[in-house]
Tab-separated table of N, CA and C in Angstrom:
chain	number	residue	atom	x	y	z
A	29	MET	N	-71.724	97.641	217.640
A	29	MET	CA	-71.200	97.338	218.894
A	29	MET	C	-71.825	98.174	219.959
A	30	THR	N	-72.108	97.643	221.107
A	30	THR	CA	-72.795	98.378	222.112
A	30	THR	C	-71.716	99.252	222.843
A	31	LYS	N	-72.237	100.208	223.526
A	31	LYS	CA	-71.320	101.228	224.191
A	31	LYS	C	-70.499	100.559	225.323
A	32	PRO	N	-71.043	99.716	226.177
A	32	PRO	CA	-70.181	99.025	227.272
A	32	PRO	C	-69.144	98.191	226.609
A	33	LYS	N	-69.408	97.451	225.522
A	33	LYS	CA	-68.364	96.659	224.884
A	33	LYS	C	-67.245	97.571	224.318
A	34	ARG	N	-67.624	98.655	223.730
A	34	ARG	CA	-66.605	99.576	223.168
A	34	ARG	C	-65.690	100.148	224.232
A	35	LYS	N	-66.291	100.573	225.361
A	35	LYS	CA	-65.543	101.051	226.510
A	35	LYS	C	-64.568	100.020	227.074
A	36	THR	N	-65.017	98.802	227.156
A	36	THR	CA	-64.212	97.680	227.588
A	36	THR	C	-62.963	97.575	226.686
A	37	LEU	N	-63.233	97.426	225.363
A	37	LEU	CA	-62.214	97.363	224.358
A	37	LEU	C	-61.238	98.459	224.439
A	38	VAL	N	-61.673	99.701	224.557
A	38	VAL	CA	-60.845	100.855	224.687
A	38	VAL	C	-59.895	100.755	225.986
A	39	ALA	N	-60.602	100.349	227.143
A	39	ALA	CA	-59.816	100.192	228.331
A	39	ALA	C	-58.771	99.090	228.166
A	40	VAL	N	-59.076	98.003	227.561
A	40	VAL	CA	-58.084	96.871	227.367
A	40	VAL	C	-56.917	97.463	226.487
A	41	GLY	N	-57.352	98.159	225.363
A	41	GLY	CA	-56.358	98.693	224.505
A	41	GLY	C	-55.366	99.668	225.190
A	42	VAL	N	-55.873	100.483	226.049
A	42	VAL	CA	-55.103	101.489	226.788
A	42	VAL	C	-54.209	100.747	227.792
A	43	ALA	N	-54.708	99.714	228.431
A	43	ALA	CA	-53.850	98.898	229.322
A	43	ALA	C	-52.728	98.208	228.628
A	44	VAL	N	-52.998	97.665	227.382
A	44	VAL	CA	-51.936	97.013	226.618
A	44	VAL	C	-50.821	98.003	226.190
A	45	VAL	N	-51.242	99.171	225.763
A	45	VAL	CA	-50.265	100.200	225.407
A	45	VAL	C	-49.458	100.585	226.561
A	46	LEU	N	-50.105	100.738	227.747
A	46	LEU	CA	-49.295	101.127	228.945
A	46	LEU	C	-48.321	100.028	229.342
A	47	LEU	N	-48.711	98.789	229.310
A	47	LEU	CA	-47.799	97.709	229.534
A	47	LEU	C	-46.665	97.653	228.624
A	48	ILE	N	-46.848	97.852	227.331
A	48	ILE	CA	-45.820	97.888	226.408
A	48	ILE	C	-44.856	99.052	226.585
A	49	SER	N	-45.409	100.187	226.992
A	49	SER	CA	-44.634	101.349	227.311
A	49	SER	C	-43.689	101.102	228.532
A	50	VAL	N	-44.286	100.587	229.556
A	50	VAL	CA	-43.530	100.253	230.764
A	50	VAL	C	-42.345	99.205	230.423
A	51	PHE	N	-42.709	98.225	229.733
A	51	PHE	CA	-41.660	97.294	229.260
A	51	PHE	C	-40.558	97.979	228.511
A	52	ALA	N	-40.834	98.832	227.561
A	52	ALA	CA	-39.891	99.511	226.771
A	52	ALA	C	-39.086	100.405	227.611
A	53	ALA	N	-39.686	101.104	228.521
A	53	ALA	CA	-38.919	102.002	229.442
A	53	ALA	C	-37.955	101.264	230.321
A	54	VAL	N	-38.336	100.113	230.950
A	54	VAL	CA	-37.493	99.318	231.766
A	54	VAL	C	-36.347	98.749	230.868
A	55	THR	N	-36.617	98.289	229.702
A	55	THR	CA	-35.598	97.789	228.792
A	55	THR	C	-34.591	98.857	228.493
A	56	ALA	N	-34.918	99.991	228.194
A	56	ALA	CA	-34.047	101.135	227.918
A	56	ALA	C	-33.217	101.521	229.089
A	57	MET	N	-33.849	101.473	230.337
A	57	MET	CA	-33.106	101.809	231.511
A	57	MET	C	-32.055	100.769	231.760
A	58	ARG	N	-32.341	99.524	231.582
A	58	ARG	CA	-31.393	98.444	231.824
A	58	ARG	C	-30.204	98.545	230.780
A	59	ARG	N	-30.631	98.882	229.560
A	59	ARG	CA	-29.485	99.007	228.564
A	59	ARG	C	-28.598	100.126	228.831
A	60	ALA	N	-29.120	101.178	229.437
A	60	ALA	CA	-28.271	102.289	229.829
A	60	ALA	C	-27.344	101.946	230.897
A	61	GLN	N	-27.557	100.897	231.671
A	61	GLN	CA	-26.687	100.485	232.736
A	61	GLN	C	-25.602	99.504	232.259
A	62	GLU	N	-25.645	99.165	230.934
A	62	GLU	CA	-24.616	98.163	230.411
A	62	GLU	C	-23.237	98.875	230.177
A	63	PHE	N	-22.192	98.075	230.432
A	63	PHE	CA	-20.931	98.563	230.231
A	63	PHE	C	-19.993	97.481	229.690
A	64	GLU	N	-18.960	97.819	228.997
A	64	GLU	CA	-18.088	96.934	228.370
A	64	GLU	C	-17.022	96.513	229.354
A	65	VAL	N	-16.672	95.216	229.442
A	65	VAL	CA	-15.762	94.599	230.367
A	65	VAL	C	-14.445	94.254	229.590
A	66	SER	N	-13.395	94.434	230.221
A	66	SER	CA	-12.021	94.146	229.580
A	66	SER	C	-11.843	92.618	229.583
A	67	VAL	N	-11.373	92.143	228.482
A	67	VAL	CA	-10.985	90.699	228.338
A	67	VAL	C	-9.546	90.534	228.741
A	68	ASN	N	-9.270	89.604	229.711
A	68	ASN	CA	-7.880	89.413	230.165
A	68	ASN	C	-7.139	88.325	229.542
A	69	ALA	N	-7.793	87.309	229.039
A	69	ALA	CA	-7.200	86.140	228.337
A	69	ALA	C	-8.256	85.429	227.458
A	70	TYR	N	-7.837	84.606	226.634
A	70	TYR	CA	-8.708	83.829	225.860
A	70	TYR	C	-8.115	82.418	225.657
A	71	LYS	N	-9.042	81.439	225.314
A	71	LYS	CA	-8.620	80.162	224.984
A	71	LYS	C	-9.504	79.672	223.835
A	72	ALA	N	-8.906	78.907	222.984
A	72	ALA	CA	-9.673	78.290	221.843
A	72	ALA	C	-10.497	77.129	222.341
A	73	THR	N	-11.505	76.830	221.658
A	73	THR	CA	-12.306	75.684	221.913
A	73	THR	C	-12.258	74.673	220.775
A	74	SER	N	-12.832	73.570	220.863
A	74	SER	CA	-12.765	72.529	219.777
A	74	SER	C	-13.436	73.111	218.588
A	75	ASP	N	-14.377	74.040	218.661
A	75	ASP	CA	-15.102	74.649	217.591
A	75	ASP	C	-14.265	75.797	217.149
A	76	ALA	N	-13.831	75.934	215.896
A	76	ALA	CA	-13.056	77.020	215.456
A	76	ALA	C	-13.664	78.392	215.466
A	77	ARG	N	-14.994	78.372	215.567
A	77	ARG	CA	-15.777	79.674	215.577
A	77	ARG	C	-16.213	80.108	217.041
A	78	LEU	N	-15.582	79.463	217.972
A	78	LEU	CA	-15.886	79.884	219.384
A	78	LEU	C	-14.637	80.064	220.131
A	79	LEU	N	-14.685	81.134	220.972
A	79	LEU	CA	-13.521	81.338	221.951
A	79	LEU	C	-14.146	81.504	223.294
A	80	ASP	N	-13.366	81.091	224.313
A	80	ASP	CA	-13.691	81.452	225.679
A	80	ASP	C	-12.854	82.668	226.106
A	81	ALA	N	-13.505	83.649	226.544
A	81	ALA	CA	-12.789	84.866	227.003
A	81	ALA	C	-12.933	85.046	228.517
A	82	ARG	N	-11.824	85.274	229.239
A	82	ARG	CA	-11.797	85.516	230.620
A	82	ARG	C	-11.972	87.001	230.912
A	83	VAL	N	-12.991	87.264	231.794
A	83	VAL	CA	-13.268	88.646	232.200
A	83	VAL	C	-13.354	88.636	233.727
A	84	GLU	N	-13.222	89.868	234.265
A	84	GLU	CA	-13.389	90.002	235.737
A	84	GLU	C	-14.466	91.041	236.006
A	85	MET	N	-15.436	90.623	236.816
A	85	MET	CA	-16.587	91.458	237.129
A	85	MET	C	-17.210	90.952	238.340
A	86	HIS	N	-18.113	91.774	238.948
A	86	HIS	CA	-18.832	91.311	240.150
A	86	HIS	C	-19.605	90.056	239.897
A	87	PRO	N	-19.614	89.078	240.823
A	87	PRO	CA	-20.235	87.796	240.553
A	87	PRO	C	-21.769	87.929	240.285
A	88	GLU	N	-22.398	88.948	240.711
A	88	GLU	CA	-23.901	89.131	240.483
A	88	GLU	C	-24.176	89.750	239.124
A	89	PHE	N	-23.184	90.364	238.468
A	89	PHE	CA	-23.411	90.917	237.137
A	89	PHE	C	-23.749	89.854	236.139
A	90	GLU	N	-24.490	90.162	235.132
A	90	GLU	CA	-24.737	89.244	234.085
A	90	GLU	C	-24.221	89.744	232.759
A	91	VAL	N	-23.803	88.819	231.961
A	91	VAL	CA	-23.272	89.101	230.576
A	91	VAL	C	-24.507	89.416	229.697
A	92	ALA	N	-24.534	90.618	229.146
A	92	ALA	CA	-25.662	91.033	228.349
A	92	ALA	C	-25.462	90.477	226.917
A	93	ARG	N	-24.228	90.533	226.431
A	93	ARG	CA	-23.982	90.074	225.075
A	93	ARG	C	-22.406	90.024	224.866
A	94	THR	N	-22.001	89.257	223.887
A	94	THR	CA	-20.649	89.158	223.471
A	94	THR	C	-20.621	89.261	221.942
A	95	ASP	N	-19.434	89.806	221.403
A	95	ASP	CA	-19.406	90.063	219.978
A	95	ASP	C	-17.939	90.060	219.629
A	96	ALA	N	-17.593	89.813	218.389
A	96	ALA	CA	-16.247	89.893	217.827
A	96	ALA	C	-16.319	90.707	216.544
A	97	ASN	N	-15.428	91.697	216.429
A	97	ASN	CA	-15.345	92.506	215.220
A	97	ASN	C	-13.996	92.227	214.615
A	98	TYR	N	-14.019	92.125	213.286
A	98	TYR	CA	-12.765	91.864	212.548
A	98	TYR	C	-12.244	93.239	212.067
A	99	GLN	N	-10.982	93.380	212.256
A	99	GLN	CA	-10.267	94.651	211.800
A	99	GLN	C	-8.892	94.305	211.286
A	100	GLY	N	-8.714	94.196	209.960
A	100	GLY	CA	-7.413	93.847	209.507
A	100	GLY	C	-6.974	92.465	209.875
A	101	ASP	N	-5.877	92.342	210.510
A	101	ASP	CA	-5.443	91.060	211.023
A	101	ASP	C	-5.675	90.749	212.435
A	102	GLY	N	-6.710	91.566	212.981
A	102	GLY	CA	-7.100	91.349	214.432
A	102	GLY	C	-8.535	91.013	214.579
A	103	VAL	N	-8.879	90.484	215.713
A	103	VAL	CA	-10.266	90.225	216.177
A	103	VAL	C	-10.447	91.009	217.466
A	104	ILE	N	-11.403	91.937	217.458
A	104	ILE	CA	-11.655	92.718	218.706
A	104	ILE	C	-12.828	91.994	219.456
A	105	LEU	N	-12.652	91.603	220.697
A	105	LEU	CA	-13.529	90.920	221.564
A	105	LEU	C	-14.326	91.961	222.377
A	106	HIS	N	-15.646	91.910	222.306
A	106	HIS	CA	-16.510	92.807	223.122
A	106	HIS	C	-17.345	91.880	224.043
A	107	VAL	N	-17.240	92.225	225.341
A	107	VAL	CA	-18.117	91.582	226.391
A	107	VAL	C	-18.829	92.659	227.100
A	108	VAL	N	-20.156	92.672	227.061
A	108	VAL	CA	-20.966	93.719	227.638
A	108	VAL	C	-21.658	93.075	228.860
A	109	ALA	N	-21.667	93.797	230.048
A	109	ALA	CA	-22.322	93.283	231.240
A	109	ALA	C	-23.228	94.326	231.791
A	110	ARG	N	-24.061	93.927	232.735
A	110	ARG	CA	-24.922	94.902	233.423
A	110	ARG	C	-25.206	94.311	234.812
A	111	PRO	N	-25.608	95.171	235.712
A	111	PRO	CA	-25.991	94.729	237.084
A	111	PRO	C	-27.243	93.831	237.016
A	112	PRO	N	-27.506	93.032	238.035
A	112	PRO	CA	-28.565	92.135	237.943
A	112	PRO	C	-29.999	92.779	238.054
A	113	THR	N	-30.121	94.024	238.644
A	113	THR	CA	-31.376	94.641	238.716
A	113	THR	C	-31.214	96.177	238.438
A	114	LEU	N	-32.276	96.893	238.329
A	114	LEU	CA	-32.113	98.293	238.196
A	114	LEU	C	-31.641	99.052	239.455
A	115	TRP	N	-31.926	98.454	240.578
A	115	TRP	CA	-31.636	99.063	241.931
A	115	TRP	C	-30.394	98.418	242.619
A	116	TRP	N	-29.483	97.743	241.875
A	116	TRP	CA	-28.412	97.077	242.408
A	116	TRP	C	-27.409	98.024	243.091
A	117	SER	N	-26.993	97.715	244.203
A	117	SER	CA	-26.033	98.539	244.950
A	117	SER	C	-25.039	97.700	245.718
A	118	GLY	N	-24.552	96.607	245.107
A	118	GLY	CA	-23.691	95.647	245.740
A	118	GLY	C	-22.226	96.130	245.907
A	119	GLY	N	-21.399	95.248	246.284
A	119	GLY	CA	-20.025	95.544	246.579
A	119	GLY	C	-19.199	95.799	245.345
A	120	ASP	N	-17.935	96.056	245.494
A	120	ASP	CA	-17.086	96.441	244.353
A	120	ASP	C	-16.028	95.417	244.107
A	121	TYR	N	-16.170	94.144	244.555
A	121	TYR	CA	-15.158	93.142	244.311
A	121	TYR	C	-15.520	92.416	243.050
A	122	ALA	N	-14.503	91.724	242.397
A	122	ALA	CA	-14.694	91.097	241.120
A	122	ALA	C	-14.234	89.639	241.217
A	123	GLU	N	-14.711	88.834	240.340
A	123	GLU	CA	-14.235	87.480	240.136
A	123	GLU	C	-13.954	87.221	238.698
A	124	ALA	N	-13.043	86.297	238.418
A	124	ALA	CA	-12.782	85.957	237.027
A	124	ALA	C	-13.794	84.809	236.607
A	125	ARG	N	-14.300	85.023	235.392
A	125	ARG	CA	-15.129	84.005	234.828
A	125	ARG	C	-14.921	83.981	233.280
A	126	TRP	N	-15.226	82.827	232.769
A	126	TRP	CA	-15.086	82.612	231.318
A	126	TRP	C	-16.375	82.780	230.708
A	127	VAL	N	-16.435	83.410	229.513
A	127	VAL	CA	-17.608	83.660	228.787
A	127	VAL	C	-17.396	83.261	227.368
A	128	ARG	N	-18.385	82.755	226.676
A	128	ARG	CA	-18.237	82.293	225.276
A	128	ARG	C	-18.444	83.419	224.282
A	129	VAL	N	-17.638	83.514	223.317
A	129	VAL	CA	-17.702	84.547	222.234
A	129	VAL	C	-17.780	83.823	220.957
A	130	ARG	N	-18.793	83.991	220.166
A	130	ARG	CA	-18.985	83.365	218.826
A	130	ARG	C	-18.319	84.364	217.773
A	131	LEU	N	-17.502	83.656	216.933
A	131	LEU	CA	-16.806	84.330	215.880
A	131	LEU	C	-17.569	84.084	214.581
A	132	ASP	N	-17.464	85.062	213.692
A	132	ASP	CA	-18.104	84.914	212.369
A	132	ASP	C	-17.222	84.014	211.451
A	133	GLU	N	-15.908	84.075	211.704
A	133	GLU	CA	-14.962	83.302	210.942
A	133	GLU	C	-14.022	82.694	211.889
A	134	PRO	N	-13.312	81.603	211.605
A	134	PRO	CA	-12.274	81.050	212.458
A	134	PRO	C	-11.174	82.075	212.764
A	135	LEU	N	-10.535	81.961	213.829
A	135	LEU	CA	-9.482	82.887	214.265
A	135	LEU	C	-8.368	82.898	213.255
A	136	ALA	N	-7.934	81.799	212.788
A	136	ALA	CA	-7.015	81.594	211.666
A	136	ALA	C	-5.756	82.550	211.830
A	137	GLY	N	-5.140	82.539	213.021
A	137	GLY	CA	-3.865	83.300	213.146
A	137	GLY	C	-4.015	84.785	213.445
A	138	ARG	N	-5.228	85.310	213.535
A	138	ARG	CA	-5.449	86.702	213.786
A	138	ARG	C	-5.116	86.995	215.251
A	139	GLN	N	-4.715	88.239	215.425
A	139	GLN	CA	-4.383	88.670	216.772
A	139	GLN	C	-5.688	89.009	217.497
A	140	VAL	N	-5.802	88.600	218.804
A	140	VAL	CA	-7.061	88.896	219.572
A	140	VAL	C	-6.855	90.171	220.356
A	141	LEU	N	-7.756	91.117	220.236
A	141	LEU	CA	-7.576	92.456	220.910
A	141	LEU	C	-8.783	92.649	221.875
A	142	ASP	N	-8.492	93.406	223.020
A	142	ASP	CA	-9.548	93.765	223.888
A	142	ASP	C	-10.198	95.128	223.446
A	143	ALA	N	-11.538	95.084	223.434
A	143	ALA	CA	-12.296	96.286	222.958
A	143	ALA	C	-12.127	97.445	223.814
A	144	VAL	N	-11.929	97.228	225.171
A	144	VAL	CA	-11.786	98.387	226.091
A	144	VAL	C	-10.481	99.119	226.003
A	145	SER	N	-9.437	98.326	226.042
A	145	SER	CA	-8.090	98.922	226.022
A	145	SER	C	-7.452	98.961	224.641
A	146	GLY	N	-7.896	98.121	223.742
A	146	GLY	CA	-7.255	97.965	222.417
A	146	GLY	C	-5.941	97.214	222.436
A	147	SER	N	-5.625	96.638	223.652
A	147	SER	CA	-4.348	95.844	223.738
A	147	SER	C	-4.553	94.371	223.266
A	148	PRO	N	-3.466	93.804	222.924
A	148	PRO	CA	-3.576	92.278	222.616
A	148	PRO	C	-3.977	91.498	223.840
A	149	VAL	N	-4.737	90.471	223.613
A	149	VAL	CA	-5.157	89.620	224.693
A	149	VAL	C	-4.312	88.324	224.632
A	150	PRO	N	-3.656	87.977	225.779
A	150	PRO	CA	-2.873	86.706	225.787
A	150	PRO	C	-3.730	85.484	225.697
A	151	ARG	N	-3.189	84.453	225.052
A	151	ARG	CA	-3.836	83.173	225.001
A	151	ARG	C	-3.532	82.386	226.261
A	152	ASP	N	-4.525	81.833	226.904
A	152	ASP	CA	-4.337	81.142	228.196
A	152	ASP	C	-4.085	79.699	227.840
């Protein structure tokens, strides 16, 4: 391989590594801004493995992920949100919205609990 081609390949390789590093850093910074949101109510859906959970958060926030953990006779609902950008500095008002939570097993009479407070969540 000639020297100019080798230098080009090295430059492209360095550029790719830098892009991957920047992407990883931004992803880590965004994940650091995530926070768990309290679930205020829930309602069952026609699918026994899905619940709709009502949360309150700023309308510009996005839901990063939802999860359900089983503990004894209870199901703990987790809703994780984050601001829309790294530099978000919006207001402090909230709105209620419904988010979908997938269950590993049907609810089957288990008590639904909020991950933030540990309190029972009322059925809407």
